Every structure is written in structure tokens, then in C-alpha cells.
Amino acid sequence: MAASPSPPLSTDPPSLERIASVIHAATEDDPVARIASIRLDASTETLDLGFWDVPPGPGHPIEPLVGFVAPAEWHAVGLTSSGRLHHLDRPGQEAERALSTVLLGRDGGAASIIGSPGRRTRTLHEPPVGLIPDVLNRVLGRPTPPPDAPTGQFVELTWLDRVATGLLQQRSRVRSWRWLADRHPLRGGGPVPAPEDLAARTAAYSEERTWAGLRSLAVAQELPAARRGPPGGSSAPACTWFDDGSLSRWLLSRLPPAEALVPDLVSVLPHHVGADLLTALGEVDGPWSASSTA
């Protein structure tokens, strides 16, 4: 990661918010995804900024940092990336291009800035939550918030994704409950389980299988940083790099959300099969019930 030489610090080092503002402004005219590192050297009273442009590729621009372990001398790490800003209070307004910068420090400090090019930026003072802060915290070896979903939700979202993929691949075939049940991760052998039985199995899975247990199974799983991470630092396997909260949100982020799948699935399945699908769902939340197909 190329470092930009900085003058000696004649006073106290600048705040993370100030550094984030400088990084954000420097990227505004060239909105590429960029990883930033900050090194403070108290002995020489210098501050060094390092930048690494994320290579273009599929997936979220934070992915090359998944599995990356920052050098001990890094005081903070951040990401600047562009996207589309939707105004929820103005549903008819077209989404506009926006640039965001998130910076996290080893001491737990944080600074987040968002704004559209040519307009005033907005500084967010609340602690950031989500995929980007999860990854940045783990890069620095910091803990993330605990899981906010049971492991059974991962099971059910995997099931919904398999069903949706199967429907797209073979549109013409009529789908039965057997066809749906056979794609459930907890189907097992024997007779076709009833919808209530699958819901019970998933609930039991949530009770018995913790995120820590899933993490312990990922001993040999290689993460993106091992192949395409930034220079410097090192990489770690999934079992040690993730903590429980970051693992849960990372795995769930790899699957389409239930609200994006369930209504469409119910609309194309026979009514009684759609009702069975809803009955079997117990770990994902949504504004639906078995009566939705009536």
C-alpha cells in the first residue's frame, strides 16, 4: 500500500473525522473504491496515509479485506467507495450517485462521511454498523456486535435461494411440496417431512448449532484477502479471523434477503405449495403468513 509522506505533527494528531474528511475530499473527483491506512509514529511525530485502490471485480469493494490482518503499526483503516443514494422520504426521486468514507481506529474511534459529488457532505456521528465496519473492525482485531440472527435463518435463506434458483432453471415444471422439501438443507433421508416438521428441525438447529460452532468448522476455509488482499499485513483463516457477529452477517449477506424472495416464490407456486412454504419458515422474519396464499 503506497504511503503519502506527511510533515511532522507539530500539535496533537488530527481526529479521525478530520482525516476522513481529507480522504473523502481527495476521492470525490475520482470515485474509485480505495482502502486507506493511517499510521501514527509518536517517536517522530509523523502521520502517514497509505492508499490502495481496490481492483475492479464482482462483489462488494470491502471483500479484499475479508481475512486481512493489519500490521500492528496501523492506527486506523478505512474504505472510500461510491454507490447510489436512495431517499426513503422521497420515493419518487431518482437515486443519486454518492460517495462514502468509513474510518475505524484501533481505539474504537470511528468517522463516517457520505455525500453526493458537488454537494455538502454529511458526517455521521453514530457508531457505524453493517458489513463495512464489521470487516474494518476485524482487520484491526477488534470485536464486532453479537449476532442478531439465529443460525436457522442461514438455513432457511439457503433453502429459499435453492428454491428460487431451481424455479429459474426449470420454469415449466409444476412444483410440489416434495420438490421444495428435497431442497431444504435439513431434509435428511426417509419420508418427505411435513412443513411443520421442517420448521421444527430448523428451530432445533438454531438451538443446537451456534455461530461459534459454525466458525470452528471453517478451519481450512480461505478468505478473499489470501488471494487478492492489499499489500502489507497478513491473512488469517475464517475460523480465527471472524468473530461470531461478523461471521453471521457475512454469511447472511451472501444470500438474497427473504423479503426479496418469499413474495415472488409464493406468487409462482401453486397456492397450497406456497402455503406449505410459509408454514415451514420459522426463523426468517417478514410480513407474510400461511394465509397470504389464500
Coordinates of C-alpha atoms in Angstrom, one line a residue:
M1 CA 0.0 0.0 0.0
A2 CA 1.6 3.2 -1.2
A3 CA 2.2 5.8 1.6
S4 CA 2.0 9.5 1.2
P5 CA 4.8 11.3 3.1
S6 CA 3.4 13.7 5.7
P7 CA 5.0 16.5 7.6
P8 CA 5.9 16.1 11.3
L9 CA 3.0 16.6 13.7
S10 CA 3.6 19.9 15.5
T11 CA 0.5 19.5 17.7
D12 CA -1.9 16.7 18.7
P13 CA -2.6 14.3 15.8
P14 CA -5.8 15.2 13.8
S15 CA -9.0 13.5 14.7
L16 CA -10.3 10.5 12.6
E17 CA -13.1 12.8 11.5
R18 CA -10.6 15.3 10.1
I19 CA -8.6 12.6 8.4
A20 CA -11.8 11.0 6.9
S21 CA -12.8 14.4 5.5
V22 CA -9.4 14.8 3.8
I23 CA -9.6 11.2 2.3
H24 CA -13.2 11.8 1.2
A25 CA -12.4 15.1 -0.5
A26 CA -9.4 13.6 -2.2
T27 CA -11.5 10.9 -3.7
E28 CA -14.6 12.9 -4.7
D29 CA -13.3 13.8 -8.2
D30 CA -12.1 10.2 -8.8
P31 CA -14.7 7.9 -7.1
V32 CA -12.8 4.6 -7.1
A33 CA -13.0 2.1 -4.2
R34 CA -10.0 2.8 -2.1
I35 CA -8.6 1.3 1.1
A36 CA -6.9 3.8 3.4
S37 CA -4.5 3.1 6.3
I38 CA -3.3 5.6 8.9
R39 CA 0.0 5.2 10.8
L40 CA 0.9 7.5 13.7
D41 CA 4.5 7.5 14.8
A42 CA 4.7 9.1 18.2
S43 CA 8.5 9.0 18.3
T44 CA 8.9 11.1 15.1
E45 CA 5.6 12.9 15.5
T46 CA 4.5 11.9 11.9
L47 CA 1.3 10.7 10.3
D48 CA 1.4 8.6 7.2
L49 CA -1.6 7.9 4.9
G50 CA -1.5 4.8 2.8
F51 CA -3.8 4.2 -0.1
W52 CA -4.7 1.1 -2.1
D53 CA -7.2 1.2 -5.0
V54 CA -9.4 -1.9 -4.9
P55 CA -9.1 -3.8 -8.2
P56 CA -12.4 -3.9 -10.2
G57 CA -14.3 -7.1 -9.7
P58 CA -17.5 -8.7 -8.6
G59 CA -18.8 -8.3 -5.1
H60 CA -18.5 -5.6 -2.6
P61 CA -15.4 -3.4 -2.6
I62 CA -14.7 -4.3 1.0
E63 CA -14.2 -8.0 0.1
P64 CA -10.4 -7.9 -0.5
L65 CA -10.1 -7.0 3.2
V66 CA -12.1 -10.1 4.4
G67 CA -9.4 -12.2 6.1
F68 CA -6.8 -9.4 6.1
V69 CA -4.9 -8.7 9.4
A70 CA -3.4 -5.2 9.5
P71 CA 0.2 -4.6 10.7
A72 CA 0.4 -3.6 14.3
E73 CA 1.6 -0.1 13.4
W74 CA -1.6 0.8 11.6
H75 CA -3.6 3.2 13.8
A76 CA -6.7 3.1 11.7
V77 CA -8.1 1.7 8.4
G78 CA -11.0 2.7 6.2
L79 CA -12.8 2.4 2.9
T80 CA -14.0 5.0 0.4
S81 CA -16.5 3.7 -2.1
S82 CA -19.2 5.0 -4.4
G83 CA -22.8 3.9 -4.8
R84 CA -26.4 5.0 -5.3
L85 CA -28.1 7.1 -2.6
H86 CA -31.9 6.5 -2.2
H87 CA -34.0 9.0 -0.3
L88 CA -36.6 6.9 1.6
D89 CA -38.6 10.1 2.4
R90 CA -38.8 11.0 -1.3
P91 CA -39.8 7.7 -3.0
G92 CA -40.3 9.3 -6.4
Q93 CA -36.9 10.8 -6.6
E94 CA -34.2 9.1 -8.7
A95 CA -31.3 7.7 -6.7
E96 CA -28.2 9.8 -7.0
R97 CA -24.5 8.9 -7.0
A98 CA -22.9 9.1 -3.6
L99 CA -19.5 8.7 -2.1
S100 CA -19.0 7.3 1.4
T101 CA -15.9 7.1 3.6
V102 CA -15.8 4.9 6.8
L103 CA -12.7 5.1 9.0
L104 CA -12.2 3.0 12.2
G105 CA -9.4 3.2 14.7
R106 CA -7.8 0.6 17.0
D107 CA -9.1 2.6 20.0
G108 CA -12.7 2.1 18.8
G109 CA -13.0 5.6 17.4
A110 CA -14.9 6.0 14.1
A111 CA -15.8 8.5 11.5
S112 CA -18.3 8.2 8.6
I113 CA -18.9 10.7 5.8
I114 CA -21.4 10.5 3.0
G115 CA -22.3 12.9 0.3
S116 CA -23.0 13.3 -3.4
P117 CA -20.4 15.0 -5.6
G118 CA -20.8 18.7 -5.7
R119 CA -23.0 18.8 -2.6
R120 CA -22.3 19.3 1.1
T121 CA -21.1 16.1 2.8
R122 CA -22.8 14.7 5.9
T123 CA -20.8 13.4 8.9
L124 CA -22.4 10.5 10.8
H125 CA -21.6 10.6 14.5
E126 CA -23.3 7.3 15.4
P127 CA -21.1 4.2 15.5
P128 CA -21.4 2.6 12.1
V129 CA -23.0 -0.8 11.8
G130 CA -23.0 -3.3 8.9
L131 CA -20.7 -5.2 6.6
I132 CA -18.0 -2.4 6.2
P133 CA -17.5 -1.7 9.9
D134 CA -17.6 -5.4 10.6
V135 CA -14.7 -6.0 8.2
L136 CA -12.7 -3.0 9.3
N137 CA -13.0 -4.0 12.9
R138 CA -11.8 -7.5 12.2
V139 CA -8.9 -6.1 10.1
L140 CA -7.8 -4.4 13.3
G141 CA -8.5 -7.4 15.6
R142 CA -11.5 -5.6 17.2
P143 CA -14.7 -7.3 18.2
T144 CA -18.0 -6.7 16.4
P145 CA -21.5 -6.7 17.8
P146 CA -23.0 -10.1 18.6
P147 CA -25.1 -12.0 16.0
D148 CA -28.6 -10.5 15.5
A149 CA -30.0 -13.6 13.8
P150 CA -30.1 -17.3 14.7
T151 CA -28.2 -19.9 12.7
G152 CA -31.5 -21.3 11.5
Q153 CA -32.0 -18.1 9.5
F154 CA -29.0 -19.0 7.4
V155 CA -30.5 -22.5 6.8
E156 CA -33.8 -21.0 5.7
L157 CA -32.3 -18.4 3.4
T158 CA -30.1 -21.1 1.8
W159 CA -33.3 -23.1 1.2
L160 CA -35.1 -20.1 -0.3
D161 CA -32.1 -19.4 -2.6
R162 CA -32.0 -23.0 -3.8
V163 CA -35.8 -23.0 -4.5
A164 CA -35.5 -19.7 -6.4
T165 CA -32.6 -21.0 -8.4
G166 CA -34.4 -24.2 -9.3
L167 CA -37.5 -22.3 -10.4
L168 CA -35.5 -20.1 -12.7
Q169 CA -33.7 -23.1 -14.2
Q170 CA -36.8 -25.1 -14.9
R171 CA -39.8 -22.8 -15.3
S172 CA -42.1 -25.2 -17.0
R173 CA -42.4 -27.9 -14.3
V174 CA -45.1 -27.8 -11.7
R175 CA -43.6 -27.6 -8.2
S176 CA -44.8 -29.9 -5.4
W177 CA -44.1 -29.8 -1.7
R178 CA -41.8 -32.8 -2.2
W179 CA -39.8 -30.7 -4.7
L180 CA -39.4 -27.9 -2.2
A181 CA -38.6 -30.1 0.8
D182 CA -35.9 -32.0 -1.2
R183 CA -34.0 -28.7 -1.4
H184 CA -34.1 -28.0 2.3
P185 CA -30.6 -28.2 3.9
L186 CA -32.1 -30.3 6.8
R187 CA -34.2 -32.6 4.6
G188 CA -32.2 -35.7 5.5
G189 CA -33.4 -39.2 4.4
G190 CA -36.6 -41.0 4.9
P191 CA -40.2 -39.9 4.1
V192 CA -40.9 -36.3 3.0
P193 CA -41.1 -34.2 6.1
A194 CA -44.2 -32.1 6.6
P195 CA -43.8 -28.3 6.6
E196 CA -44.2 -28.2 10.4
D197 CA -41.5 -30.8 10.8
L198 CA -39.0 -28.8 8.8
A199 CA -39.8 -25.7 10.8
A200 CA -39.2 -27.7 14.0
R201 CA -35.9 -29.0 12.7
T202 CA -34.7 -25.6 11.8
A203 CA -35.7 -24.2 15.3
A204 CA -33.8 -27.1 16.9
Y205 CA -30.8 -26.3 14.6
S206 CA -30.8 -22.8 15.9
E207 CA -30.8 -24.0 19.5
E208 CA -28.1 -26.7 19.0
R209 CA -25.7 -25.0 16.4
T210 CA -24.2 -21.7 17.4
W211 CA -22.4 -19.3 15.2
A212 CA -19.3 -20.1 17.3
G213 CA -19.8 -23.8 16.3
L214 CA -20.1 -22.9 12.6
R215 CA -16.9 -20.8 12.9
S216 CA -14.9 -23.7 14.4
L217 CA -15.7 -25.8 11.3
A218 CA -14.2 -23.2 9.0
V219 CA -10.6 -24.2 9.8
A220 CA -9.4 -24.6 6.2
Q221 CA -11.7 -22.0 4.5
E222 CA -9.7 -19.5 2.6
L223 CA -10.9 -15.9 2.6
P224 CA -10.6 -13.3 -0.2
A225 CA -7.6 -11.5 1.4
A226 CA -5.5 -14.6 0.9
R227 CA -5.8 -14.2 -2.9
R228 CA -6.5 -10.5 -3.5
G229 CA -5.8 -8.5 -0.4
P230 CA -3.8 -5.3 -0.2
P231 CA 0.0 -5.4 0.3
G232 CA 1.4 -5.5 3.9
G233 CA -0.1 -7.2 6.8
S234 CA -1.1 -10.9 6.6
S235 CA -4.2 -13.1 6.2
A236 CA -6.0 -15.5 8.5
P237 CA -8.4 -18.4 8.1
A238 CA -12.1 -17.9 8.6
C239 CA -12.1 -19.7 12.0
T240 CA -9.8 -17.2 13.6
W241 CA -10.4 -14.0 11.5
F242 CA -14.2 -13.8 12.1
D243 CA -15.9 -13.5 15.4
D244 CA -19.4 -14.7 15.8
G245 CA -21.2 -11.5 14.9
S246 CA -19.1 -10.8 11.8
L247 CA -19.4 -14.4 10.6
S248 CA -23.2 -14.3 10.9
R249 CA -23.6 -11.1 9.0
W250 CA -21.0 -12.1 6.3
L251 CA -22.8 -15.4 5.6
L252 CA -26.2 -13.8 5.6
S253 CA -25.1 -11.0 3.3
R254 CA -24.1 -13.7 0.7
L255 CA -27.7 -14.7 0.3
P256 CA -30.7 -12.7 -1.0
P257 CA -32.9 -11.4 1.8
A258 CA -36.2 -13.2 2.5
E259 CA -38.3 -10.1 1.6
A260 CA -36.8 -10.2 -1.9
L261 CA -37.6 -13.9 -2.4
V262 CA -40.7 -15.0 -0.5
P263 CA -43.4 -12.9 -2.2
D264 CA -42.1 -13.9 -5.7
L265 CA -41.9 -17.5 -4.8
V266 CA -45.4 -17.6 -3.3
S267 CA -46.7 -15.8 -6.4
V268 CA -45.4 -18.5 -8.8
L269 CA -46.1 -21.7 -6.7
P270 CA -49.4 -23.5 -6.5
H271 CA -51.4 -22.0 -3.7
H272 CA -51.2 -25.0 -1.4
V273 CA -47.5 -25.4 -2.0
G274 CA -46.9 -21.7 -1.3
A275 CA -48.8 -22.1 2.0
D276 CA -46.6 -25.1 2.9
L277 CA -43.5 -23.0 2.2
L278 CA -44.7 -20.2 4.5
T279 CA -45.6 -22.8 7.2
A280 CA -42.0 -24.2 7.1
L281 CA -40.4 -20.8 7.6
G282 CA -39.9 -20.1 11.2
E283 CA -36.6 -18.3 11.5
V284 CA -36.8 -15.6 8.9
D285 CA -39.0 -12.5 9.5
G286 CA -41.4 -10.9 7.1
P287 CA -44.9 -9.6 6.5
W288 CA -46.3 -12.9 5.4
S289 CA -48.2 -15.8 6.9
A290 CA -49.7 -19.0 5.6
S291 CA -52.9 -17.1 4.9
S292 CA -51.0 -15.0 2.4
T293 CA -51.7 -17.6 -0.3
A294 CA -55.4 -18.0 0.3

